[in-house]
Amino acid sequence: MTYQVILPAAGQGKRMRAGKNKLLLELNEMPVLIHTLKVFEGDEACTGIILATHPQDEEEFRALLKKYLITKVINLVPGGEERQHSIYNALKTIETNGIILVHDAARPFIRKGHIHRLTETAEETGAAIIGVPAKDTMKRVQDGAVVETVERSSLWAVQTPQAFRISLLKEAYEKAERDYFLGTDDSSLVERLNVPVTIVEGDYDNIKLTTPEDLYFAEAILKKREKEFC
Ligand code: CTP
Ligand code: MG
């Protein structure tokens, strides 16, 4: 089992309101970007990392890769206007077959065990995503009023990584481009090909650092992990 991974890292982090790319914020004195990269750098099944980078961050990212001895980044590609465009720029540089993972650089707490389960599932089925069952009661709301309560047992909160056969993901991106379809994750592009996507249960720690409160959750998760490893 091996895979390559695309890490979209070319956002602006506007909702974090840090005045810079949130991936450069530090947790335990190390940038979020490096926390995420280290998971893949340390995974023997990962054969290469493609990093989508905003031109304004490129120099700093390159310096960080050097400083933290990250060797698996095979390509830095320019990001696009939307996350989907950043990923497509990265996907176009891949010429091999096999399994590709797409993982938000802003999710530093992904575990190797889950990456492996996801990759194995994608090898069998072609498309697999990670997520967790919804915990809250969910309601559909329109103009400030509840329309209905949605049956929770069938709802999952979906995360990254998402794993696909490379040929399948390329086909999905080509179709999305033709149709001007913009999705919020990669699976939604693959679903449009009417291909079944398998869901693998992950864990609630795999948060995406999005708004300032998420930094408090991140500190707590790091503390918990330190206890696990000692
Ligand atoms: N991303 C990207 N290219 C874009 C937009 C986002 O590569 N044009 C990346 C981000 O760097 C992040 C991931 O996609 O790792 C998930 O996006 P999100 O959490 O929305 O990050 P930002 O777009 O940076 O944040 P915001 O939407 O608050 O500006
Ligand atoms: Mg965004």
PDB file of N, CA, C and O and ligand atoms in Angstrom, residues 7-16 21-23 52-53 79-84 86-87 103-107 208-210, ligand 1:
ATOM      1  N   LEU A   7      -1.667  18.398  -0.727  1.00  0.00           N
ATOM      2  CA  LEU A   7      -2.036  19.228   0.426  1.00  0.00           C
ATOM      3  C   LEU A   7      -2.379  20.636  -0.065  1.00  0.00           C
ATOM      4  O   LEU A   7      -1.491  21.414  -0.409  1.00  0.00           O
ATOM      5  N   PRO A   8      -3.672  20.972  -0.151  1.00  0.00           N
ATOM      6  CA  PRO A   8      -4.017  22.358  -0.475  1.00  0.00           C
ATOM      7  C   PRO A   8      -3.642  23.253   0.708  1.00  0.00           C
ATOM      8  O   PRO A   8      -4.118  23.042   1.826  1.00  0.00           O
ATOM      9  N   ALA A   9      -2.760  24.222   0.445  1.00  0.00           N
ATOM     10  CA  ALA A   9      -2.251  25.104   1.510  1.00  0.00           C
ATOM     11  C   ALA A   9      -2.243  26.554   1.045  1.00  0.00           C
ATOM     12  O   ALA A   9      -1.540  27.384   1.605  1.00  0.00           O
ATOM     13  N   ALA A  10      -3.005  26.823  -0.013  1.00  0.00           N
ATOM     14  CA  ALA A  10      -2.919  28.118  -0.688  1.00  0.00           C
ATOM     15  C   ALA A  10      -4.037  29.079  -0.307  1.00  0.00           C
ATOM     16  O   ALA A  10      -4.300  30.046  -1.021  1.00  0.00           O
ATOM     17  N   GLY A  11      -4.698  28.834   0.808  1.00  0.00           N
ATOM     18  CA  GLY A  11      -5.776  29.731   1.232  1.00  0.00           C
ATOM     19  C   GLY A  11      -5.225  30.981   1.896  1.00  0.00           C
ATOM     20  O   GLY A  11      -4.013  31.166   2.029  1.00  0.00           O
ATOM     21  N   GLN A  12      -6.153  31.836   2.325  1.00  0.00           N
ATOM     22  CA  GLN A  12      -5.752  33.098   2.966  1.00  0.00           C
ATOM     23  C   GLN A  12      -6.042  33.072   4.463  1.00  0.00           C
ATOM     24  O   GLN A  12      -5.609  33.942   5.189  1.00  0.00           O
ATOM     25  N   GLY A  13      -6.815  32.072   4.893  1.00  0.00           N
ATOM     26  CA  GLY A  13      -7.147  31.994   6.311  1.00  0.00           C
ATOM     27  C   GLY A  13      -7.960  33.184   6.802  1.00  0.00           C
ATOM     28  O   GLY A  13      -7.764  33.663   7.918  1.00  0.00           O
ATOM     29  N   LYS A  14      -8.887  33.643   5.988  1.00  0.00           N
ATOM     30  CA  LYS A  14      -9.625  34.874   6.343  1.00  0.00           C
ATOM     31  C   LYS A  14     -10.419  34.715   7.636  1.00  0.00           C
ATOM     32  O   LYS A  14     -10.441  35.601   8.475  1.00  0.00           O
ATOM     33  N   ARG A  15     -11.077  33.553   7.812  1.00  0.00           N
ATOM     34  CA  ARG A  15     -11.917  33.376   9.002  1.00  0.00           C
ATOM     35  C   ARG A  15     -11.095  33.279  10.288  1.00  0.00           C
ATOM     36  O   ARG A  15     -11.611  33.487  11.374  1.00  0.00           O
ATOM     37  N   MET A  16      -9.820  32.960  10.170  1.00  0.00           N
ATOM     38  CA  MET A  16      -8.947  32.902  11.353  1.00  0.00           C
ATOM     39  C   MET A  16      -8.539  34.308  11.802  1.00  0.00           C
ATOM     40  O   MET A  16      -8.156  34.507  12.958  1.00  0.00           O
ATOM     41  N   ASN A  21      -1.599  33.716   6.404  1.00  0.00           N
ATOM     42  CA  ASN A  21      -2.076  32.346   6.214  1.00  0.00           C
ATOM     43  C   ASN A  21      -2.066  31.615   7.562  1.00  0.00           C
ATOM     44  O   ASN A  21      -1.026  31.520   8.218  1.00  0.00           O
ATOM     45  N   LYS A  22      -3.229  31.095   7.971  1.00  0.00           N
ATOM     46  CA  LYS A  22      -3.323  30.428   9.283  1.00  0.00           C
ATOM     47  C   LYS A  22      -2.357  29.256   9.418  1.00  0.00           C
ATOM     48  O   LYS A  22      -2.021  28.837  10.535  1.00  0.00           O
ATOM     49  N   LEU A  23      -1.883  28.722   8.290  1.00  0.00           N
ATOM     50  CA  LEU A  23      -0.971  27.565   8.340  1.00  0.00           C
ATOM     51  C   LEU A  23       0.397  27.955   8.888  1.00  0.00           C
ATOM     52  O   LEU A  23       1.191  27.102   9.261  1.00  0.00           O
ATOM     53  N   ALA A  52       0.067  22.774  -2.673  1.00  0.00           N
ATOM     54  CA  ALA A  52      -0.460  23.940  -3.406  1.00  0.00           C
ATOM     55  C   ALA A  52      -0.243  25.169  -2.530  1.00  0.00           C
ATOM     56  O   ALA A  52      -0.667  25.200  -1.365  1.00  0.00           O
ATOM     57  N   THR A  53       0.446  26.146  -3.084  1.00  0.00           N
ATOM     58  CA  THR A  53       0.949  27.271  -2.289  1.00  0.00           C
ATOM     59  C   THR A  53       0.582  28.599  -2.933  1.00  0.00           C
ATOM     60  O   THR A  53       0.713  28.751  -4.154  1.00  0.00           O
ATOM     61  N   GLY A  79      -1.375  27.953  -6.055  1.00  0.00           N
ATOM     62  CA  GLY A  79      -2.778  27.766  -5.705  1.00  0.00           C
ATOM     63  C   GLY A  79      -3.661  28.527  -6.688  1.00  0.00           C
ATOM     64  O   GLY A  79      -3.171  29.313  -7.498  1.00  0.00           O
ATOM     65  N   GLY A  80      -4.962  28.256  -6.598  1.00  0.00           N
ATOM     66  CA  GLY A  80      -5.923  28.957  -7.452  1.00  0.00           C
ATOM     67  C   GLY A  80      -6.864  29.786  -6.608  1.00  0.00           C
ATOM     68  O   GLY A  80      -6.707  29.885  -5.385  1.00  0.00           O
ATOM     69  N   GLU A  81      -7.851  30.345  -7.259  1.00  0.00           N
ATOM     70  CA  GLU A  81      -8.828  31.213  -6.600  1.00  0.00           C
ATOM     71  C   GLU A  81      -9.580  30.462  -5.491  1.00  0.00           C
ATOM     72  O   GLU A  81      -9.763  30.970  -4.396  1.00  0.00           O
ATOM     73  N   GLU A  82     -10.012  29.245  -5.796  1.00  0.00           N
ATOM     74  CA  GLU A  82     -10.754  28.414  -4.838  1.00  0.00           C
ATOM     75  C   GLU A  82      -9.930  27.169  -4.531  1.00  0.00           C
ATOM     76  O   GLU A  82      -9.068  26.783  -5.320  1.00  0.00           O
ATOM     77  N   ARG A  83     -10.274  26.513  -3.403  1.00  0.00           N
ATOM     78  CA  ARG A  83      -9.584  25.284  -3.010  1.00  0.00           C
ATOM     79  C   ARG A  83      -9.553  24.283  -4.170  1.00  0.00           C
ATOM     80  O   ARG A  83      -8.533  23.658  -4.450  1.00  0.00           O
ATOM     81  N   GLN A  84     -10.702  24.140  -4.832  1.00  0.00           N
ATOM     82  CA  GLN A  84     -10.799  23.158  -5.935  1.00  0.00           C
ATOM     83  C   GLN A  84      -9.777  23.465  -7.039  1.00  0.00           C
ATOM     84  O   GLN A  84      -9.183  22.549  -7.609  1.00  0.00           O
ATOM     85  N   SER A  86      -6.901  25.002  -6.631  1.00  0.00           N
ATOM     86  CA  SER A  86      -5.566  24.680  -6.099  1.00  0.00           C
ATOM     87  C   SER A  86      -5.289  23.182  -6.260  1.00  0.00           C
ATOM     88  O   SER A  86      -4.198  22.768  -6.672  1.00  0.00           O
ATOM     89  N   ILE A  87      -6.295  22.382  -5.935  1.00  0.00           N
ATOM     90  CA  ILE A  87      -6.119  20.929  -6.015  1.00  0.00           C
ATOM     91  C   ILE A  87      -5.961  20.486  -7.472  1.00  0.00           C
ATOM     92  O   ILE A  87      -5.119  19.638  -7.794  1.00  0.00           O
ATOM     93  N   HIS A 103      -5.661  16.154   1.262  1.00  0.00           N
ATOM     94  CA  HIS A 103      -5.808  16.445   2.688  1.00  0.00           C
ATOM     95  C   HIS A 103      -5.562  17.923   2.957  1.00  0.00           C
ATOM     96  O   HIS A 103      -4.527  18.467   2.578  1.00  0.00           O
ATOM     97  N   ASP A 104      -6.520  18.563   3.644  1.00  0.00           N
ATOM     98  CA  ASP A 104      -6.364  19.978   3.989  1.00  0.00           C
ATOM     99  C   ASP A 104      -5.149  20.165   4.880  1.00  0.00           C
ATOM    100  O   ASP A 104      -5.066  19.539   5.960  1.00  0.00           O
ATOM    101  N   ALA A 105      -4.259  21.064   4.453  1.00  0.00           N
ATOM    102  CA  ALA A 105      -3.090  21.353   5.293  1.00  0.00           C
ATOM    103  C   ALA A 105      -3.520  21.882   6.663  1.00  0.00           C
ATOM    104  O   ALA A 105      -2.770  21.826   7.631  1.00  0.00           O
ATOM    105  N   ALA A 106      -4.753  22.383   6.749  1.00  0.00           N
ATOM    106  CA  ALA A 106      -5.262  22.945   8.002  1.00  0.00           C
ATOM    107  C   ALA A 106      -5.835  21.881   8.957  1.00  0.00           C
ATOM    108  O   ALA A 106      -6.463  22.222   9.955  1.00  0.00           O
ATOM    109  N   ARG A 107      -5.603  20.581   8.664  1.00  0.00           N
ATOM    110  CA  ARG A 107      -6.025  19.504   9.592  1.00  0.00           C
ATOM    111  C   ARG A 107      -4.781  18.767  10.080  1.00  0.00           C
ATOM    112  O   ARG A 107      -4.417  17.710   9.531  1.00  0.00           O
ATOM    113  N   LYS A 208     -10.514  20.856  11.471  1.00  0.00           N
ATOM    114  CA  LYS A 208      -9.879  21.806  10.555  1.00  0.00           C
ATOM    115  C   LYS A 208      -9.769  23.131  11.294  1.00  0.00           C
ATOM    116  O   LYS A 208     -10.761  23.616  11.838  1.00  0.00           O
ATOM    117  N   LEU A 209      -8.589  23.682  11.358  1.00  0.00           N
ATOM    118  CA  LEU A 209      -8.406  24.965  12.032  1.00  0.00           C
ATOM    119  C   LEU A 209      -9.005  26.049  11.134  1.00  0.00           C
ATOM    120  O   LEU A 209      -8.476  26.324  10.066  1.00  0.00           O
ATOM    121  N   THR A 210     -10.118  26.591  11.562  1.00  0.00           N
ATOM    122  CA  THR A 210     -10.868  27.516  10.704  1.00  0.00           C
ATOM    123  C   THR A 210     -11.046  28.882  11.351  1.00  0.00           C
ATOM    124  O   THR A 210     -10.750  29.903  10.740  1.00  0.00           O
TER     125      THR A 210
HETATM  126  N1  CTP B   1      -6.973  26.313   0.154  1.00  0.00           N
HETATM  127  C1  CTP B   1      -6.225  26.314  -1.029  1.00  0.00           C
HETATM  128  N2  CTP B   1      -6.542  27.204  -2.030  1.00  0.00           N
HETATM  129  C2  CTP B   1      -7.573  28.071  -1.900  1.00  0.00           C
HETATM  130  C3  CTP B   1      -8.339  28.059  -0.721  1.00  0.00           C
HETATM  131  C4  CTP B   1      -8.031  27.159   0.289  1.00  0.00           C
HETATM  132  O1  CTP B   1      -5.282  25.537  -1.166  1.00  0.00           O
HETATM  133  N3  CTP B   1      -7.822  28.917  -2.894  1.00  0.00           N
HETATM  134  C5  CTP B   1      -6.609  25.380   1.250  1.00  0.00           C
HETATM  135  C6  CTP B   1      -6.344  26.070   2.585  1.00  0.00           C
HETATM  136  O2  CTP B   1      -4.992  26.527   2.648  1.00  0.00           O
HETATM  137  C7  CTP B   1      -6.667  24.993   3.592  1.00  0.00           C
HETATM  138  C8  CTP B   1      -7.703  24.116   2.871  1.00  0.00           C
HETATM  139  O3  CTP B   1      -7.692  24.498   1.501  1.00  0.00           O
HETATM  140  O4  CTP B   1      -5.549  24.194   3.940  1.00  0.00           O
HETATM  141  C9  CTP B   1      -9.091  24.252   3.472  1.00  0.00           C
HETATM  142  O5  CTP B   1      -9.583  25.571   3.243  1.00  0.00           O
HETATM  143  P1  CTP B   1     -10.065  26.586   4.390  1.00  0.00           P
HETATM  144  O6  CTP B   1     -10.114  25.925   5.714  1.00  0.00           O
HETATM  145  O7  CTP B   1     -11.261  27.290   3.865  1.00  0.00           O
HETATM  146  O8  CTP B   1      -8.796  27.595   4.482  1.00  0.00           O
HETATM  147  P2  CTP B   1      -8.694  29.087   3.957  1.00  0.00           P
HETATM  148  O9  CTP B   1      -9.331  29.202   2.618  1.00  0.00           O
HETATM  149  O10 CTP B   1      -7.260  29.475   4.093  1.00  0.00           O
HETATM  150  O11 CTP B   1      -9.521  29.877   5.049  1.00  0.00           O
HETATM  151  P3  CTP B   1     -10.724  30.940   4.808  1.00  0.00           P
HETATM  152  O12 CTP B   1     -11.767  30.241   3.975  1.00  0.00           O
HETATM  153  O13 CTP B   1     -11.191  31.283   6.192  1.00  0.00           O
HETATM  154  O14 CTP B   1     -10.093  32.129   4.105  1.00  0.00           O
END
